Short mmCIF file of C-alpha atoms in Angstrom, two decimals:
data_model
loop_
_atom_site.label_atom_id
_atom_site.label_comp_id
_atom_site.label_asym_id
_atom_site.label_seq_id
_atom_site.Cartn_x
_atom_site.Cartn_y
_atom_site.Cartn_z
CA ALA A 26 52.77 72.33 -41.01
CA ALA A 27 56.13 70.54 -41.06
CA GLY A 28 58.81 71.79 -43.44
CA ARG A 29 59.72 75.18 -44.85
CA GLY A 30 57.34 77.72 -46.30
CA ALA A 31 56.93 81.40 -46.99
CA VAL A 32 54.66 81.86 -43.99
CA GLY A 33 54.13 79.83 -40.83
CA ILE A 34 51.24 80.33 -38.42
CA VAL A 35 51.03 79.72 -34.68
CA ARG A 36 47.43 79.81 -33.50
CA LEU A 37 46.26 80.08 -29.88
CA SER A 38 42.73 79.57 -28.60
CA GLY A 39 41.33 79.83 -25.08
CA HIS A 40 39.68 82.09 -22.54
CA GLY A 41 41.31 85.34 -21.43
CA LEU A 42 44.06 85.55 -24.05
CA ALA A 43 44.22 89.36 -24.07
CA PRO A 44 47.09 89.65 -21.48
CA LEU A 45 49.12 86.99 -23.32
CA ALA A 46 48.50 88.73 -26.67
CA THR A 47 49.73 91.99 -25.13
CA GLN A 48 52.92 90.34 -23.86
CA LEU A 49 53.69 88.66 -27.17
CA CYS A 50 52.93 91.65 -29.42
CA GLY A 51 53.89 94.55 -27.15
CA ARG A 52 50.32 95.79 -27.26
CA LEU A 53 46.87 94.31 -27.66
CA PRO A 54 46.17 94.02 -31.40
CA ALA A 55 42.95 95.61 -32.63
CA PRO A 56 40.27 92.94 -33.15
CA ARG A 57 40.20 91.42 -36.63
CA LEU A 58 42.86 93.76 -38.04
CA ALA A 59 46.35 92.64 -39.08
CA THR A 60 48.90 94.20 -36.77
CA LEU A 61 52.65 94.24 -37.45
CA CYS A 62 54.75 93.52 -34.36
CA THR A 63 58.03 91.99 -33.28
CA VAL A 64 57.97 88.95 -31.00
CA HIS A 65 60.89 88.68 -28.54
CA ASP A 66 62.24 85.76 -26.54
CA ALA A 67 62.68 85.73 -22.75
CA HIS A 68 65.98 87.67 -23.02
CA GLY A 69 64.49 90.42 -25.18
CA ARG A 70 66.03 89.16 -28.40
CA PRO A 71 63.77 89.35 -31.46
CA ILE A 72 62.45 86.06 -32.75
CA ASP A 73 60.81 87.47 -35.88
CA GLN A 74 58.49 90.15 -37.15
CA ALA A 75 54.92 88.90 -37.12
CA LEU A 76 51.49 89.79 -38.38
CA ALA A 77 49.13 89.36 -35.43
CA LEU A 78 45.41 88.71 -35.82
CA TYR A 79 43.30 88.84 -32.66
CA PHE A 80 39.71 87.53 -32.57
CA PRO A 81 37.97 88.15 -29.21
CA ALA A 82 35.32 85.62 -28.20
CA PRO A 83 32.79 84.74 -29.42
CA GLN A 84 33.59 86.15 -32.88
CA SER A 85 36.23 83.58 -33.78
CA TYR A 86 36.59 80.19 -35.39
CA THR A 87 36.49 78.33 -32.06
CA GLY A 88 34.14 80.69 -30.21
CA GLU A 89 36.97 81.48 -27.76
CA ASP A 90 39.64 84.18 -27.84
CA VAL A 91 41.93 83.37 -30.78
CA LEU A 92 45.35 84.85 -31.56
CA GLU A 93 47.15 84.04 -34.81
CA LEU A 94 50.81 84.95 -35.28
CA GLN A 95 52.03 84.79 -38.88
CA VAL A 96 55.82 84.66 -39.19
CA HIS A 97 58.36 83.42 -41.72
CA GLY A 98 57.88 79.72 -42.31
CA GLY A 99 61.24 78.34 -41.19
CA PRO A 100 61.08 75.40 -38.75
CA ILE A 101 63.47 77.04 -36.22
CA VAL A 102 61.51 80.32 -36.21
CA LEU A 103 58.28 78.45 -35.55
CA GLN A 104 59.85 76.32 -32.81
CA LEU A 105 61.17 79.43 -31.03
CA LEU A 106 57.81 81.18 -31.34
CA LEU A 107 55.88 78.15 -30.11
CA ALA A 108 58.23 77.75 -27.13
CA ARG A 109 57.79 81.46 -26.26
CA CYS A 110 54.00 81.14 -26.39
CA LEU A 111 54.06 78.12 -24.07
CA GLU A 112 56.48 79.89 -21.72
CA LEU A 113 54.33 83.01 -21.40
CA GLY A 114 51.13 81.00 -21.25
CA GLN A 115 51.99 78.89 -18.21
CA ALA A 116 49.59 80.88 -16.02
CA LEU A 117 46.80 80.12 -18.52
CA ARG A 118 47.80 76.43 -18.65
CA LEU A 119 48.56 76.83 -22.34
CA ARG A 120 49.47 73.54 -24.05
CA PRO A 121 49.93 72.17 -27.56
CA ALA A 122 46.66 71.41 -29.35
CA GLU A 123 45.46 67.88 -29.98
CA PRO A 124 44.59 66.79 -33.56
CA GLY A 125 41.45 68.60 -34.68
CA GLU A 126 41.02 70.38 -31.35
CA PHE A 127 40.33 73.81 -32.83
CA THR A 128 37.50 72.43 -34.95
CA GLU A 129 36.27 70.29 -32.04
CA ARG A 130 36.03 73.41 -29.88
CA ALA A 131 34.19 75.17 -32.69
CA PHE A 132 31.67 72.30 -32.63
CA LEU A 133 31.37 72.22 -28.84
CA ASN A 134 30.91 76.00 -28.72
CA GLY A 135 28.17 75.93 -31.34
CA LYS A 136 30.12 77.58 -34.17
CA LEU A 137 29.77 74.50 -36.41
CA ASP A 138 27.59 71.42 -36.28
CA LEU A 139 29.19 68.00 -36.64
CA ALA A 140 28.53 67.66 -40.37
CA GLN A 141 30.14 71.07 -40.98
CA ALA A 142 33.11 70.15 -38.80
CA GLU A 143 33.69 67.00 -40.83
CA ALA A 144 33.43 69.07 -44.01
CA VAL A 145 36.48 71.06 -42.85
CA ALA A 146 38.61 67.90 -42.98
CA ASP A 147 36.96 66.81 -46.22
CA LEU A 148 37.80 70.15 -47.85
CA ILE A 149 41.44 69.79 -46.82
CA ASP A 150 41.61 66.19 -48.05
CA ALA A 151 39.59 66.71 -51.26
CA GLY A 152 41.22 64.89 -54.15
CA THR A 153 39.11 66.35 -56.96
CA GLU A 154 37.64 69.74 -57.80
CA ALA A 155 34.10 68.36 -57.51
CA ALA A 156 34.85 66.98 -54.04
CA ALA A 157 36.30 70.32 -52.92
CA ARG A 158 33.27 72.27 -54.17
CA SER A 159 30.89 69.80 -52.51
CA ALA A 160 32.82 70.06 -49.23
CA VAL A 161 32.47 73.85 -49.33
CA ARG A 162 28.70 73.49 -49.74
CA SER A 163 28.59 71.20 -46.70
CA LEU A 164 30.81 73.58 -44.73
CA GLU A 165 28.43 76.42 -45.56
CA GLY A 166 25.64 74.34 -44.05
CA GLU A 167 23.65 73.14 -47.08
CA PHE A 168 23.61 69.50 -45.92
CA SER A 169 22.90 70.48 -42.32
CA ARG A 170 20.01 72.76 -43.30
CA ARG A 171 18.29 69.92 -45.15
CA VAL A 172 18.80 67.60 -42.18
CA ASP A 173 17.50 70.28 -39.80
CA ALA A 174 14.40 70.78 -41.97
CA LEU A 175 13.58 67.09 -41.59
CA HIS A 176 14.32 67.40 -37.87
CA ALA A 177 11.75 70.17 -37.52
CA GLN A 178 9.05 68.19 -39.35
CA LEU A 179 9.69 65.13 -37.20
CA VAL A 180 9.62 67.18 -33.99
CA GLU A 181 6.23 68.64 -34.90
CA LEU A 182 4.83 65.21 -35.72
CA ARG A 183 6.28 63.68 -32.56
CA LEU A 184 4.72 66.44 -30.43
CA LEU A 185 1.28 65.64 -31.82
CA VAL A 186 1.74 61.90 -31.23
CA GLU A 187 3.05 62.38 -27.69
CA ALA A 188 0.26 64.82 -26.85
CA THR A 189 -2.33 62.31 -27.98
CA LEU A 190 -0.68 59.62 -25.82
CA ASP A 191 -0.69 61.96 -22.80
CA PHE A 192 -4.41 62.79 -23.16
CA PRO A 193 -6.13 59.56 -24.23
CA GLU A 194 -9.39 60.60 -22.59
CA GLU A 195 -9.98 63.10 -25.40
CA GLU A 196 -10.70 60.15 -27.69
CA LEU A 197 -9.68 62.10 -30.75
CA ASP A 198 -8.83 60.34 -33.94
CA PHE A 199 -5.28 61.63 -34.05
CA LEU A 200 -4.19 60.04 -37.30
CA GLN A 201 -7.05 61.53 -39.30
CA ARG A 202 -6.95 64.92 -37.60
CA ALA A 203 -3.20 65.38 -38.05
CA ASP A 204 -3.06 63.70 -41.48
CA ALA A 205 -0.19 61.71 -39.99
CA ARG A 206 0.08 59.14 -42.75
CA ALA A 207 0.52 61.75 -45.47
CA ARG A 208 2.94 63.78 -43.36
CA ILE A 209 5.12 60.76 -42.68
CA GLY A 210 5.06 59.99 -46.40
CA ARG A 211 6.23 63.51 -47.26
CA ILE A 212 9.04 63.33 -44.72
CA ALA A 213 10.08 59.92 -46.07
CA GLN A 214 10.11 61.28 -49.62
CA ALA A 215 12.31 64.23 -48.62
CA LEU A 216 14.57 61.88 -46.70
CA GLY A 217 14.93 59.69 -49.79
CA ALA A 218 16.10 62.66 -51.84
CA LEU A 219 18.55 63.63 -49.11
CA LEU A 220 19.88 60.07 -48.93
CA ASP A 221 20.43 60.04 -52.67
CA GLY A 222 22.43 63.27 -52.44
CA ALA A 223 24.44 61.92 -49.52
CA GLN A 224 25.33 58.79 -51.46
CA GLN A 225 26.60 60.96 -54.31
CA GLY A 226 28.62 63.02 -51.84
CA ALA A 227 30.11 59.88 -50.31
CA LEU A 228 31.21 58.82 -53.78
CA LEU A 229 32.93 62.18 -54.29
CA ARG A 230 34.71 61.87 -50.97
CA GLU A 231 35.66 58.20 -50.91
CA GLY A 232 35.47 57.09 -54.54
CA ILE A 233 35.16 53.43 -55.49
CA ARG A 234 37.66 50.57 -55.66
CA VAL A 235 37.82 49.12 -59.17
CA VAL A 236 39.79 45.90 -59.69
CA LEU A 237 40.93 44.70 -63.11
CA ALA A 238 40.72 40.90 -63.21
CA GLY A 239 41.28 38.28 -65.87
CA GLN A 240 43.75 35.80 -67.28
CA PRO A 241 47.34 36.78 -68.13
CA ASN A 242 47.76 38.92 -71.25
CA VAL A 243 44.12 39.96 -71.61
CA GLY A 244 45.09 43.65 -71.47
CA LYS A 245 44.68 44.60 -67.78
CA SER A 246 47.89 46.62 -67.53
CA SER A 247 47.25 48.28 -70.89
CA LEU A 248 43.78 49.28 -69.72
CA LEU A 249 45.16 50.70 -66.45
CA ASN A 250 47.65 52.78 -68.43
CA ALA A 251 44.93 53.99 -70.79
CA LEU A 252 42.60 55.01 -67.96
CA ALA A 253 45.40 56.74 -66.05
CA GLY A 254 46.91 58.39 -69.12
CA ALA A 255 50.40 57.27 -68.07
CA GLU A 256 52.67 54.24 -68.34
CA LEU A 257 52.18 52.94 -64.82
CA ALA A 258 52.32 49.20 -65.43
CA ILE A 259 54.80 47.24 -67.51
CA VAL A 260 53.20 45.81 -70.65
CA THR A 261 54.84 42.88 -72.49
CA PRO A 262 53.60 39.86 -74.48
CA ILE A 263 55.07 37.60 -71.75
CA PRO A 264 52.34 36.02 -69.58
CA GLY A 265 52.61 36.84 -65.88
CA THR A 266 54.39 40.19 -66.27
CA THR A 267 52.28 41.75 -63.50
CA ARG A 268 53.00 39.83 -60.28
CA ASP A 269 51.70 42.25 -57.68
CA ARG A 270 48.98 44.86 -57.44
CA VAL A 271 49.53 48.17 -59.22
CA SER A 272 47.08 50.90 -58.27
CA GLU A 273 46.30 54.41 -59.41
CA THR A 274 43.56 56.90 -58.54
CA ILE A 275 41.88 58.53 -61.51
CA GLN A 276 38.79 60.70 -61.72
CA ILE A 277 35.82 60.54 -64.04
CA GLU A 278 33.50 63.56 -63.88
CA GLY A 279 35.05 64.39 -60.50
CA VAL A 280 34.44 60.93 -58.99
CA PRO A 281 37.67 59.30 -57.71
CA LEU A 282 38.22 55.74 -58.93
CA HIS A 283 40.93 53.72 -57.24
CA VAL A 284 41.88 51.34 -60.07
CA ILE A 285 43.91 48.24 -59.15
CA ASP A 286 45.70 46.10 -61.73
CA THR A 287 46.20 42.54 -60.47
CA ALA A 288 48.26 39.53 -61.43
CA GLY A 289 46.71 37.40 -64.18
CA LEU A 290 44.41 34.70 -62.81
CA ARG A 291 45.13 31.07 -63.58
CA GLU A 292 44.74 27.88 -61.62
CA HIS A 293 48.32 26.64 -61.67
CA SER A 294 51.67 28.40 -61.78
CA GLU A 295 55.15 27.00 -61.16
CA ASP A 296 56.39 30.46 -60.15
CA GLU A 297 56.14 31.01 -56.37
CA VAL A 298 56.11 34.79 -56.74
CA GLU A 299 53.30 34.62 -59.29
CA ARG A 300 51.28 32.32 -57.00
CA ILE A 301 51.53 34.89 -54.21
CA GLY A 302 50.46 37.59 -56.67
CA ILE A 303 47.43 35.56 -57.75
CA GLY A 304 46.42 35.12 -54.10
CA ARG A 305 46.61 38.88 -53.61
CA SER A 306 44.53 39.33 -56.74
CA TRP A 307 41.68 37.35 -55.23
CA ASP A 308 41.98 39.34 -51.99
CA ALA A 309 41.65 42.58 -53.97
CA ILE A 310 38.64 41.22 -55.85
CA GLY A 311 36.96 40.37 -52.55
CA GLY A 312 37.28 43.97 -51.33
CA ALA A 313 36.34 45.69 -54.60
CA ASP A 314 33.30 47.87 -55.18
CA CYS A 315 33.42 46.96 -58.87
CA VAL A 316 35.31 44.19 -60.70
CA LEU A 317 36.15 44.51 -64.38
CA PHE A 318 36.42 40.99 -65.76
CA LEU A 319 38.54 41.30 -68.91
CA HIS A 320 38.12 38.85 -71.80
CA ASP A 321 40.52 38.58 -74.75
CA LEU A 322 38.46 38.61 -77.97
CA SER A 323 41.40 37.27 -79.97
CA ARG A 324 41.49 34.05 -77.90
CA ARG A 325 37.77 33.50 -77.73
CA GLY A 326 36.82 29.90 -78.59
CA GLN A 327 40.18 28.37 -77.67
CA PRO A 328 39.45 25.34 -75.41
CA GLY A 329 42.20 26.00 -72.85
CA TYR A 330 41.37 29.68 -72.59
CA GLU A 331 37.62 29.07 -72.26
CA ALA A 332 38.15 26.43 -69.55
CA VAL A 333 40.06 28.89 -67.36
CA GLU A 334 37.42 31.56 -68.06
CA ALA A 335 34.77 29.24 -66.64
CA GLN A 336 36.88 28.55 -63.53
CA ILE A 337 37.40 32.25 -62.89
CA SER A 338 33.71 33.07 -63.46
CA ALA A 339 32.70 30.55 -60.80
CA ARG A 340 34.72 32.43 -58.16
CA LEU A 341 33.88 36.03 -59.11
CA PRO A 342 31.33 38.08 -57.08
CA ALA A 343 27.68 38.67 -57.89
CA SER A 344 26.75 40.44 -61.11
CA ALA A 345 25.87 43.69 -59.28
CA ARG A 346 29.59 44.27 -58.73
CA LEU A 347 30.78 42.70 -61.98
CA LEU A 348 31.30 44.33 -65.38
CA HIS A 349 32.45 42.28 -68.37
CA VAL A 350 35.01 44.00 -70.61
CA HIS A 351 36.05 42.48 -73.93
CA THR A 352 39.48 43.72 -75.03
CA LYS A 353 41.43 43.89 -78.32
CA ARG A 354 38.37 44.94 -80.29
CA ASP A 355 40.65 46.22 -83.07
CA LEU A 356 41.69 42.63 -83.89
CA MET A 357 38.12 41.56 -84.66
CA ALA A 358 36.13 42.50 -87.76
CA ALA A 359 32.88 41.88 -85.88
CA LEU A 360 31.91 40.97 -82.33
CA PRO A 361 31.24 37.25 -81.83
CA ALA A 362 27.91 35.96 -80.60
CA GLY A 363 27.30 35.45 -76.89
CA ILE A 364 28.60 38.80 -75.65
CA GLU A 365 26.85 39.93 -72.45
CA ASP A 366 24.14 42.57 -72.95
CA ASP A 367 25.75 45.10 -70.57
CA ALA A 368 29.35 44.29 -71.55
CA VAL A 369 31.81 46.81 -72.98
CA ALA A 370 34.00 45.98 -75.98
CA LEU A 371 37.05 48.17 -76.40
CA SER A 372 40.47 48.61 -77.90
CA VAL A 373 43.17 50.26 -75.84
CA ARG A 374 45.24 50.75 -79.00
CA THR A 375 42.59 52.77 -80.87
CA GLY A 376 40.64 54.11 -77.87
CA GLU A 377 37.37 52.60 -79.11
CA GLY A 378 35.03 51.78 -76.23
CA LEU A 379 36.94 53.70 -73.52
CA PRO A 380 34.26 56.43 -73.18
CA ALA A 381 31.60 53.70 -72.88
CA LEU A 382 33.66 52.01 -70.16
CA ARG A 383 33.97 55.25 -68.18
CA ALA A 384 30.22 55.80 -68.42
CA ALA A 385 29.55 52.20 -67.34
CA LEU A 386 31.85 52.60 -64.32
CA LEU A 387 29.97 55.69 -63.16
CA GLN A 388 26.68 53.87 -63.62
CA ARG A 389 27.88 50.89 -61.58
CA ALA A 390 29.08 53.28 -58.88
CA GLY A 391 25.59 54.80 -58.71
CA TRP A 392 26.68 58.24 -59.89
CA HIS A 393 24.02 60.34 -61.54
CA ALA A 394 23.81 63.68 -59.74
CA SER A 395 25.32 66.91 -61.00
CA PRO A 396 28.41 67.78 -58.91
CA GLU A 397 27.18 71.38 -58.74
CA GLY A 398 24.14 70.22 -56.79
CA SER A 399 25.83 67.75 -54.47
CA PHE A 400 27.30 68.08 -51.00
CA ILE A 401 30.05 66.09 -49.37
CA ALA A 402 28.97 63.23 -47.12
CA ARG A 403 30.53 60.35 -45.27
CA THR A 404 29.60 56.71 -44.92
CA ARG A 405 28.30 57.33 -41.40
CA HIS A 406 25.92 59.99 -42.78
CA VAL A 407 24.59 57.54 -45.36
CA LEU A 408 24.11 54.82 -42.74
CA ALA A 409 22.31 57.22 -40.39
CA LEU A 410 19.97 58.33 -43.18
CA ARG A 411 19.26 54.73 -44.10
CA ARG A 412 18.35 53.92 -40.50
CA ALA A 413 16.06 56.93 -40.37
CA ALA A 414 14.42 55.83 -43.62
CA GLU A 415 13.84 52.31 -42.23
CA HIS A 416 12.18 53.70 -39.10
CA LEU A 417 9.97 56.00 -41.17
CA GLU A 418 8.94 53.09 -43.36
CA ARG A 419 7.85 51.17 -40.27
CA ALA A 420 6.09 54.31 -38.99
CA CYS A 421 4.10 54.46 -42.24
CA THR A 422 2.99 50.87 -41.75
CA LEU A 423 1.97 51.56 -38.15
CA ALA A 424 0.07 54.70 -39.19
CA ASP A 425 -2.07 52.54 -41.47
CA THR A 426 -3.24 50.48 -38.47
CA GLY A 427 -4.90 53.44 -36.74
CA ASP A 428 -4.57 54.98 -33.29
CA ALA A 429 -4.22 51.56 -31.65
CA ALA A 430 -0.51 51.55 -32.51
CA LEU A 431 0.30 55.08 -31.36
CA GLU A 432 2.93 53.95 -28.82
CA LEU A 433 4.85 52.02 -31.46
CA LEU A 434 4.45 54.87 -33.93
CA ALA A 435 5.88 57.32 -31.41
CA GLU A 436 8.88 55.05 -30.84
CA GLU A 437 9.64 54.69 -34.56
CA LEU A 438 9.46 58.46 -34.99
CA ARG A 439 11.82 58.92 -32.03
CA LEU A 440 14.33 56.47 -33.49
CA ALA A 441 14.20 58.22 -36.87
CA HIS A 442 14.70 61.55 -35.12
CA ASP A 443 17.71 60.24 -33.18
CA ALA A 444 19.30 58.82 -36.34
CA LEU A 445 19.12 62.24 -38.00
CA GLY A 446 20.53 63.83 -34.87
CA GLU A 447 23.68 61.75 -35.18
CA ILE A 448 24.56 63.53 -38.43
CA THR A 449 24.70 67.07 -37.06
CA GLY A 450 25.75 66.07 -33.55
CA ALA A 451 22.46 66.64 -31.75
CA PHE A 452 22.75 63.09 -30.40
CA THR A 453 26.40 61.99 -30.50
CA SER A 454 28.52 59.85 -28.19
CA ASP A 455 31.90 61.04 -26.93
CA ASP A 456 33.50 58.00 -28.58
CA LEU A 457 32.27 59.11 -31.99
CA LEU A 458 33.57 62.64 -31.44
CA GLY A 459 36.99 61.27 -30.52
CA ALA A 460 37.11 59.09 -33.62
CA ILE A 461 36.13 61.99 -35.90
CA PHE A 462 38.48 64.69 -34.63
CA SER A 463 41.47 62.40 -34.13
CA ARG A 464 41.77 62.20 -37.93
CA PHE A 465 42.27 65.96 -38.27
CA CYS A 466 45.73 67.50 -38.57
CA ILE A 467 47.40 69.27 -35.65
CA GLY A 468 46.36 72.93 -35.54
CA LYS A 469 42.99 72.40 -37.22
#
């Protein structure tokens, strides 16, 4: 990595690295044992002492010969060592690695499947402890094993359907003999549980975008500060203090929430900067996973305030993404009538209602699984599982019609099978591989 550190590592992977390892280290290091050596430049001058680790193929991360040289982590030392490796490796056509190329080779050589390869990047990028632990479970193959189990069941069912199509003269009642309808139902049920776990894993990895919306001075910035536990936004009694978006990522039970404080919403403003801020507020609301619509309990019933509330409500998204939050609860002896059933009333000053808000946010996000039982997943995994579930649902309907629809049933099972294959890489386009591994860091 760039910058200084105690230790820097230069890693080489390829076929036939033993002669190069011998040249660099003075002797061939024993496999999988740390060997102390001195690496010299072309003129015989020492570059640095190094710990060499040699992994002969196929017992390595990439499945190829791998040599790791651990030296002191100064940028100049690493540059000299890298240049020496490239110089000695000309005969082997040694070159700098592309982003994610080591992990891509591990996938192509069968050391990892695609879901495990993605879990490597997710583990590195994990922003919470729960996300890191879930990424480790995916890297160890928990997610892939559950996908492969569904694969195996679908393959067996597809073989029976295809065999029946190939030998129609047998005139066997395939669906009754194979109990196809019940088997498809069991696969669909297992797929539903897997999809639920993948959705939880996607939440751990990506989090949700939460936008605080409402009129000026309803307590948006105060709420952001309370949720973050720090004074991130300026809070004053002056309307329009927040003129641009202020964002912070917090975590609740390990789920990342990207909370965005926006400029106060009102129809008219003579301040050009504030008008731009209000426009950006609406843009943020449009891209939010959840919108907290804040209402000021102390101004409830005031004609001007209520008129603007109605205007804002008309432009806000559907209720599935909307959560009403009534602020300044400490100023009211009792809650007024007409409060929404699922609304949260709170006081930032006293902390009343904040735990209920955190719980409501997790509920809106769809979080319910225990982090200890989850695995990391990506949006593409969730979409692939949903497609597989749709095809299985249609297969169930076709199975109810009898053997007359066997061709269509076979096709729906094939499509479900292919959708699952996209997750682990059994059926994956080169374009998708390029998009996935290009997001890795150099050297991984």
